[in-house]
PDB file of C-alpha atoms and ligand atoms in Angstrom:
ATOM      1  CA  MET A   1     -35.446 -23.237  19.517  1.00  0.00           C
ATOM      2  CA  LYS A   2     -39.122 -23.603  20.424  1.00  0.00           C
ATOM      3  CA  PHE A   3     -41.008 -26.018  18.177  1.00  0.00           C
ATOM      4  CA  SER A   4     -44.755 -25.970  17.540  1.00  0.00           C
ATOM      5  CA  TYR A   5     -44.822 -28.235  14.498  1.00  0.00           C
ATOM      6  CA  CYS A   6     -42.749 -31.305  13.658  1.00  0.00           C
ATOM      7  CA  PRO A   7     -39.983 -30.267  11.219  1.00  0.00           C
ATOM      8  CA  ILE A   8     -40.092 -33.777   9.693  1.00  0.00           C
ATOM      9  CA  CYS A   9     -43.814 -34.543   9.169  1.00  0.00           C
ATOM     10  CA  ARG A  10     -45.229 -31.041   9.867  1.00  0.00           C
ATOM     11  CA  GLU A  11     -47.829 -32.280  12.305  1.00  0.00           C
ATOM     12  CA  LYS A  12     -48.733 -30.097  15.294  1.00  0.00           C
ATOM     13  CA  LEU A  13     -46.683 -31.263  18.274  1.00  0.00           C
ATOM     14  CA  SER A  14     -48.199 -32.439  21.527  1.00  0.00           C
ATOM     15  CA  GLU A  15     -46.352 -32.715  24.843  1.00  0.00           C
ATOM     16  CA  LYS A  16     -44.939 -35.717  26.621  1.00  0.00           C
ATOM     17  CA  ASN A  17     -43.539 -36.187  30.108  1.00  0.00           C
ATOM     18  CA  ILE A  18     -39.925 -37.304  29.636  1.00  0.00           C
ATOM     19  CA  GLY A  19     -38.232 -38.250  32.920  1.00  0.00           C
ATOM     20  CA  ASP A  20     -36.359 -35.412  34.590  1.00  0.00           C
ATOM     21  CA  GLU A  21     -36.941 -33.131  31.598  1.00  0.00           C
ATOM     22  CA  GLY A  22     -40.637 -32.774  32.433  1.00  0.00           C
ATOM     23  CA  LEU A  23     -43.073 -31.841  29.655  1.00  0.00           C
ATOM     24  CA  VAL A  24     -41.341 -31.813  26.283  1.00  0.00           C
ATOM     25  CA  LYS A  25     -42.802 -31.078  22.820  1.00  0.00           C
ATOM     26  CA  TYR A  26     -43.355 -34.392  21.107  1.00  0.00           C
ATOM     27  CA  CYS A  27     -44.390 -35.674  17.669  1.00  0.00           C
ATOM     28  CA  ILE A  28     -46.679 -38.663  18.097  1.00  0.00           C
ATOM     29  CA  SER A  29     -46.286 -39.781  14.437  1.00  0.00           C
ATOM     30  CA  CYS A  30     -42.458 -39.690  14.433  1.00  0.00           C
ATOM     31  CA  GLU A  31     -42.203 -40.711  18.122  1.00  0.00           C
ATOM     32  CA  ARG A  32     -39.640 -37.991  18.598  1.00  0.00           C
ATOM     33  CA  PRO A  33     -39.168 -35.313  21.278  1.00  0.00           C
ATOM     34  CA  TYR A  34     -38.172 -31.745  20.408  1.00  0.00           C
ATOM     35  CA  PHE A  35     -36.211 -30.103  23.183  1.00  0.00           C
ATOM     36  CA  ASP A  36     -36.019 -26.339  23.531  1.00  0.00           C
ATOM     37  CA  SER A  37     -32.262 -26.396  22.798  1.00  0.00           C
ATOM     38  CA  PRO A  38     -29.938 -23.804  21.295  1.00  0.00           C
ATOM     39  CA  SER A  39     -28.131 -24.386  17.997  1.00  0.00           C
ATOM     40  CA  SER A  40     -24.517 -25.556  18.370  1.00  0.00           C
ATOM     41  CA  CYS A  41     -21.645 -23.458  17.075  1.00  0.00           C
ATOM     42  CA  VAL A  42     -17.892 -23.277  17.372  1.00  0.00           C
ATOM     43  CA  GLU A  43     -15.957 -20.064  17.992  1.00  0.00           C
ATOM     44  CA  VAL A  44     -12.286 -20.442  17.023  1.00  0.00           C
ATOM     45  CA  LEU A  45      -9.266 -18.272  17.689  1.00  0.00           C
ATOM     46  CA  VAL A  46      -6.707 -19.183  15.011  1.00  0.00           C
ATOM     47  CA  ILE A  47      -3.093 -18.589  16.015  1.00  0.00           C
ATOM     48  CA  ASN A  48       0.067 -19.241  13.985  1.00  0.00           C
ATOM     49  CA  GLU A  49       3.657 -20.207  14.767  1.00  0.00           C
ATOM     50  CA  HIS A  50       4.589 -16.505  15.168  1.00  0.00           C
ATOM     51  CA  ASN A  51       1.853 -15.976  17.805  1.00  0.00           C
ATOM     52  CA  GLN A  52      -0.178 -13.926  15.340  1.00  0.00           C
ATOM     53  CA  VAL A  53      -3.973 -14.130  15.442  1.00  0.00           C
ATOM     54  CA  LEU A  54      -6.111 -14.502  12.330  1.00  0.00           C
ATOM     55  CA  LEU A  55      -9.134 -12.199  12.161  1.00  0.00           C
ATOM     56  CA  LEU A  56     -11.898 -12.181   9.568  1.00  0.00           C
ATOM     57  CA  LYS A  57     -13.832  -9.306   8.085  1.00  0.00           C
ATOM     58  CA  GLN A  58     -17.371 -10.451   7.353  1.00  0.00           C
ATOM     59  CA  ASN A  59     -19.518  -7.568   6.193  1.00  0.00           C
ATOM     60  CA  TYR A  60     -22.766  -9.422   6.842  1.00  0.00           C
ATOM     61  CA  ILE A  61     -21.761  -9.573  10.528  1.00  0.00           C
ATOM     62  CA  SER A  62     -19.999  -6.193  10.947  1.00  0.00           C
ATOM     63  CA  LYS A  63     -18.920  -3.510   8.503  1.00  0.00           C
ATOM     64  CA  THR A  64     -16.477  -1.974  10.971  1.00  0.00           C
ATOM     65  CA  HIS A  65     -14.991  -4.747  13.111  1.00  0.00           C
ATOM     66  CA  TRP A  66     -13.174  -8.049  12.707  1.00  0.00           C
ATOM     67  CA  GLY A  67     -14.035 -11.374  14.279  1.00  0.00           C
ATOM     68  CA  VAL A  68     -12.740 -14.871  14.858  1.00  0.00           C
ATOM     69  CA  VAL A  69     -13.719 -17.972  12.861  1.00  0.00           C
ATOM     70  CA  SER A  70     -17.156 -19.277  13.772  1.00  0.00           C
ATOM     71  CA  GLY A  71     -19.764 -21.586  12.349  1.00  0.00           C
ATOM     72  CA  TYR A  72     -22.545 -24.063  12.980  1.00  0.00           C
ATOM     73  CA  VAL A  73     -21.784 -27.636  13.946  1.00  0.00           C
ATOM     74  CA  ASN A  74     -23.115 -30.058  11.311  1.00  0.00           C
ATOM     75  CA  ASN A  75     -25.283 -32.952  12.412  1.00  0.00           C
ATOM     76  CA  GLY A  76     -22.970 -35.982  12.508  1.00  0.00           C
ATOM     77  CA  GLU A  77     -19.703 -34.249  13.372  1.00  0.00           C
ATOM     78  CA  THR A  78     -17.982 -33.581  16.690  1.00  0.00           C
ATOM     79  CA  LEU A  79     -17.136 -30.094  17.956  1.00  0.00           C
ATOM     80  CA  GLU A  80     -13.471 -30.735  17.152  1.00  0.00           C
ATOM     81  CA  GLU A  81     -14.318 -31.799  13.583  1.00  0.00           C
ATOM     82  CA  ALA A  82     -16.377 -28.631  13.185  1.00  0.00           C
ATOM     83  CA  VAL A  83     -13.373 -26.556  14.331  1.00  0.00           C
ATOM     84  CA  VAL A  84     -11.064 -28.137  11.747  1.00  0.00           C
ATOM     85  CA  ARG A  85     -13.648 -27.852   8.945  1.00  0.00           C
ATOM     86  CA  GLU A  86     -14.652 -24.245   9.656  1.00  0.00           C
ATOM     87  CA  VAL A  87     -11.052 -23.048   9.871  1.00  0.00           C
ATOM     88  CA  LEU A  88     -10.228 -24.723   6.547  1.00  0.00           C
ATOM     89  CA  GLU A  89     -13.425 -23.472   4.842  1.00  0.00           C
ATOM     90  CA  GLU A  90     -13.177 -19.889   6.036  1.00  0.00           C
ATOM     91  CA  THR A  91      -9.403 -19.357   5.878  1.00  0.00           C
ATOM     92  CA  GLY A  92      -7.601 -22.196   4.049  1.00  0.00           C
ATOM     93  CA  GLN A  93      -5.486 -22.905   7.141  1.00  0.00           C
ATOM     94  CA  GLN A  94      -4.848 -26.510   8.205  1.00  0.00           C
ATOM     95  CA  VAL A  95      -5.390 -27.041  11.936  1.00  0.00           C
ATOM     96  CA  GLU A  96      -2.504 -28.872  13.617  1.00  0.00           C
ATOM     97  CA  LYS A  97      -3.666 -28.832  17.227  1.00  0.00           C
ATOM     98  CA  ILE A  98      -6.742 -27.584  19.033  1.00  0.00           C
ATOM     99  CA  GLN A  99      -7.399 -26.579  22.599  1.00  0.00           C
ATOM    100  CA  TYR A 100     -10.752 -26.068  24.316  1.00  0.00           C
ATOM    101  CA  VAL A 101     -11.176 -22.720  26.073  1.00  0.00           C
ATOM    102  CA  GLU A 102     -14.727 -22.068  27.266  1.00  0.00           C
ATOM    103  CA  SER A 103     -18.313 -22.057  26.027  1.00  0.00           C
ATOM    104  CA  TYR A 104     -20.589 -19.058  25.477  1.00  0.00           C
ATOM    105  CA  TYR A 105     -24.325 -18.589  25.203  1.00  0.00           C
ATOM    106  CA  PHE A 106     -25.277 -16.049  22.539  1.00  0.00           C
ATOM    107  CA  LYS A 107     -28.801 -14.944  23.409  1.00  0.00           C
ATOM    108  CA  PRO A 108     -29.751 -12.908  20.309  1.00  0.00           C
ATOM    109  CA  LYS A 109     -29.516 -16.006  18.107  1.00  0.00           C
ATOM    110  CA  GLU A 110     -30.008 -18.739  20.750  1.00  0.00           C
ATOM    111  CA  LEU A 111     -26.586 -20.292  20.120  1.00  0.00           C
ATOM    112  CA  ILE A 112     -24.407 -22.384  22.374  1.00  0.00           C
ATOM    113  CA  MET A 113     -20.855 -21.657  21.216  1.00  0.00           C
ATOM    114  CA  ALA A 114     -17.915 -23.894  22.096  1.00  0.00           C
ATOM    115  CA  GLY A 115     -14.759 -21.772  22.141  1.00  0.00           C
ATOM    116  CA  TYR A 116     -11.466 -23.259  20.936  1.00  0.00           C
ATOM    117  CA  ILE A 117      -7.974 -22.194  19.989  1.00  0.00           C
ATOM    118  CA  ALA A 118      -6.721 -23.670  16.688  1.00  0.00           C
ATOM    119  CA  PHE A 119      -2.958 -23.753  16.205  1.00  0.00           C
ATOM    120  CA  VAL A 120      -1.807 -23.604  12.569  1.00  0.00           C
ATOM    121  CA  LYS A 121       1.333 -23.073  10.532  1.00  0.00           C
ATOM    122  CA  GLU A 122       0.769 -20.046   8.304  1.00  0.00           C
ATOM    123  CA  ARG A 123      -0.377 -20.945   4.781  1.00  0.00           C
ATOM    124  CA  PRO A 124      -1.753 -18.860   1.900  1.00  0.00           C
ATOM    125  CA  PHE A 125      -5.337 -17.730   2.471  1.00  0.00           C
ATOM    126  CA  ASN A 126      -8.151 -19.529   0.729  1.00  0.00           C
ATOM    127  CA  ASN A 127     -11.353 -18.038   2.081  1.00  0.00           C
ATOM    128  CA  SER A 128     -14.992 -18.788   1.426  1.00  0.00           C
ATOM    129  CA  ASN A 129     -17.465 -16.293  -0.085  1.00  0.00           C
ATOM    130  CA  GLU A 130     -18.735 -15.502   3.417  1.00  0.00           C
ATOM    131  CA  VAL A 131     -15.355 -13.943   4.271  1.00  0.00           C
ATOM    132  CA  ASP A 132     -14.623 -10.505   2.802  1.00  0.00           C
ATOM    133  CA  ASP A 133     -11.104 -10.111   4.180  1.00  0.00           C
ATOM    134  CA  LEU A 134      -8.561 -11.965   6.308  1.00  0.00           C
ATOM    135  CA  LYS A 135      -5.505 -10.717   8.150  1.00  0.00           C
ATOM    136  CA  TRP A 136      -2.880 -11.895  10.631  1.00  0.00           C
ATOM    137  CA  TYR A 137      -2.678  -9.463  13.549  1.00  0.00           C
ATOM    138  CA  GLU A 138      -0.113  -9.089  16.299  1.00  0.00           C
ATOM    139  CA  ILE A 139      -1.711  -9.808  19.676  1.00  0.00           C
ATOM    140  CA  GLY A 140      -1.089  -6.231  20.852  1.00  0.00           C
ATOM    141  CA  GLU A 141      -3.164  -4.714  18.016  1.00  0.00           C
ATOM    142  CA  ILE A 142      -6.193  -7.004  18.278  1.00  0.00           C
ATOM    143  CA  ASN A 143      -8.116  -4.779  20.705  1.00  0.00           C
ATOM    144  CA  LYS A 144      -8.391  -2.002  18.105  1.00  0.00           C
ATOM    145  CA  TYR A 145     -10.126  -4.268  15.601  1.00  0.00           C
ATOM    146  CA  ILE A 146     -11.972  -7.111  17.306  1.00  0.00           C
ATOM    147  CA  ALA A 147     -15.781  -7.078  17.541  1.00  0.00           C
ATOM    148  CA  ARG A 148     -17.109  -6.878  21.106  1.00  0.00           C
ATOM    149  CA  ILE A 149     -20.658  -5.611  20.615  1.00  0.00           C
ATOM    150  CA  ASN A 150     -23.253  -8.272  19.811  1.00  0.00           C
ATOM    151  CA  ASN A 151     -20.385 -10.660  19.117  1.00  0.00           C
ATOM    152  CA  MET A 152     -18.434 -13.188  21.205  1.00  0.00           C
ATOM    153  CA  SER A 153     -15.103 -12.661  19.404  1.00  0.00           C
ATOM    154  CA  GLY A 154     -13.716 -10.192  21.948  1.00  0.00           C
ATOM    155  CA  ILE A 155     -14.470 -12.225  25.053  1.00  0.00           C
ATOM    156  CA  HIS A 156     -13.182 -15.378  23.361  1.00  0.00           C
ATOM    157  CA  PHE A 157      -9.940 -13.599  22.484  1.00  0.00           C
ATOM    158  CA  ASP A 158      -9.565 -12.430  26.115  1.00  0.00           C
ATOM    159  CA  ASN A 159     -10.191 -15.911  27.525  1.00  0.00           C
ATOM    160  CA  SER A 160      -7.805 -17.525  25.035  1.00  0.00           C
ATOM    161  CA  MET A 161      -5.004 -15.096  25.891  1.00  0.00           C
ATOM    162  CA  ARG A 162      -5.527 -15.768  29.595  1.00  0.00           C
ATOM    163  CA  LEU A 163      -5.335 -19.521  28.986  1.00  0.00           C
ATOM    164  CA  LEU A 164      -2.148 -19.208  26.903  1.00  0.00           C
ATOM    165  CA  ASN A 165      -0.577 -16.659  29.266  1.00  0.00           C
ATOM    166  CA  LEU A 166      -0.049 -14.282  26.330  1.00  0.00           C
TER     167      LEU A 166
HETATM  168 ZN1   ZN B   1     -43.308 -35.804  13.019  1.00  0.00          ZN
END
């Protein structure tokens, strides 16, 4: 995100030479640099003890396709904590084990997305308002439903399957 004004004190930012980073936007009042960094997100493939994959229908993202769990990382939490929290919030599933897969850069929204697999034991759904529908899919049927256009769900599913040899 490119800053012009300080989000804390609202003063116009100047620039400061910061080591190897070169010229960086800087608030003189707050003595704080603002790097042109993407927002941090997690992208999570949830898989249960029957090797079924949990997909979400979120109409604000796509009216036709299903995606994996995703969400912004809160300031103060680790990527792994964000994975556990987002899976619980969006699906009601309790994460038992997580595995890192790969990261993705999502240009349209300037996001850096850390991709994980979350292993769960199937529990009743308890989804947030942001989730319109939830369903366990067999791995072989995922390709018919998963979002691949303007969405990282498809590539994250592919990479996860490769990693798990499924
Ligand atoms: Zn400031």
